[in-house]
Amino acid sequence: MPTPASPPMNYLQAFGDKAEAIALLTWAMLVLSIAVVAIIALLTAAGVALRRSKLAVEDTGRAPIQRPSGGLSWITVGVAISTLALVGSMAWNAYTMAAINRPPRAPALTIEVIGHQWWWQFRYLSDDPTQIFDTANEAHIPTGAPVRILVRSEDVIHSFWIPALGDKLDLIPGQTNASWFEANRPGAYRGQCAEYCGRQHAHMALTVVAQTPEAFQAWRAAQLRPAQRATGDLETGEALFGARCGACHTVRGTLAGGVFGPDLTHLMSRGAIAADTLQNTTATLTGWIADPQRIKPGAKMPTLELPGTELTKIRSYLQSLK
C-alpha cells in the first residue's frame, strides 16, 4: 500500500521535465528578488550615512537645504537596471510557459480530473470503454512518460496543484482545461487544491503515486477488475453497504452504483481516505464511517448513526475491497 507523501509540499524541488523548468525559473526569480532587496537596502544605508556626514549644521542648529547635482544620474541608472531586470524576467517567464505548454512526446495516458467539495475524482480514459475506470484522491502514473490531464469541476472553482511535478491548473465549472505532467522517478507526490473552495478547502489533498511502467500496468489491471464476490459474513456487510451507502458510492460488480461520492471498488489499495485527511487504517475507517462530520464538518457525506453491529459489518466489507 503506497504511503502518501508527507507535507509540506516543496515547490523548489522538481521530479519531472515540466517541474524542473518551473523550479529553475522559481529559483532565478528568488535570487533576483533577494539581490534587488539587498542592493536597495545597501544603497539606502549608504545614502543615509553619506548624507549625514556631509551636512553642515548652522548656528541655529538646523541643517541648510542643499540641492547637490548628480541625483538625476542615479535615477537614470536605477530605472535602467530595474527595467532590464523586469524585461529579462518577463522574457524568461514567457519562454518557460511556452516550453512547458505541450509535452515533449506523446502522453502515455489521459486522466480526467474532476473536482468536488471536497475530494478528487480521477477517471482513466481510453478509446476502449472496457478500459475506463474511476478512483479517488490517489492517482497512479508510470514514470518517464508524460500524462495528459483534463480538468473540470462539479461545483465551485478548484485548483489542481502537485508542485513537485508541475504547475497549477484551475478547475472551472462548465469548462474543461487541459495540461500535462510527468514524474522521472518512483515516489508518492503530494498535491493540494490551491484555490479556496469552501469550508474544507485545506482538507482537499491528493497523492500522485509514480511507479515503474511495469508496476503501473499491474496496478491498472487490478483497478479494472470488479470487486471480489462477497462470501460468508461479508455478504451481510455488502447488503448493508448497498442499502446504506450504495446511493452515493459505487462498488463495481455489486448493486451499489452511486455517483455522488468516491468509487470504493478498490478502497483498500489506497493509502489514505477522506481526500488524504486520514491514513487508511481500521481505526480511521471506522471513525470516518461512524461520524464524518466530526472529522470534516460540512462534508457532503452525512452521519448515518449506524448501530455498532452494522458499522462493524460495513467496515469489514469495505476492508475486503482490495
Coordinates of N, CA and C in Angstrom, one line a residue, residues 6 12 31 39-40 89 110 125 128 142 148 175 290 300:
S6 N 4.6 13.1 2.7 CA 4.4 13.9 3.9 C 4.5 15.4 3.6
L12 N 10.3 24.0 -4.6 CA 11.6 24.3 -5.1 C 12.4 23.0 -5.5
V31 N 16.4 34.4 -6.4 CA 17.7 35.0 -6.4 C 17.6 36.5 -6.8
I39 N 20.5 45.1 -2.7 CA 21.1 46.3 -3.3 C 20.4 47.6 -2.9
I40 N 19.1 47.5 -2.9 CA 18.3 48.7 -2.4 C 18.6 49.0 -1.0
S89 N 13.3 39.0 -16.7 CA 12.5 38.0 -16.0 C 11.2 37.7 -16.8
T110 N -4.3 9.4 -20.6 CA -5.1 10.6 -20.3 C -6.0 10.4 -19.0
L125 N -9.1 7.5 -18.8 CA -9.8 7.5 -20.1 C -9.2 6.5 -21.1
D128 N -11.2 2.4 -25.6 CA -12.0 1.2 -25.3 C -12.8 1.4 -24.0
P142 N 2.7 6.1 -14.7 CA 4.0 5.5 -14.9 C 5.1 6.6 -15.0
R148 N -1.3 13.2 -19.8 CA -2.3 14.3 -20.1 C -3.4 14.3 -19.1
Q175 N -16.4 24.3 -17.8 CA -15.2 24.4 -18.7 C -14.2 23.3 -18.4
A290 N -18.5 6.2 10.9 CA -19.3 6.5 12.1 C -19.8 8.0 12.1
K300 N -19.9 16.5 2.3 CA -21.2 16.0 1.7 C -21.7 14.7 2.3

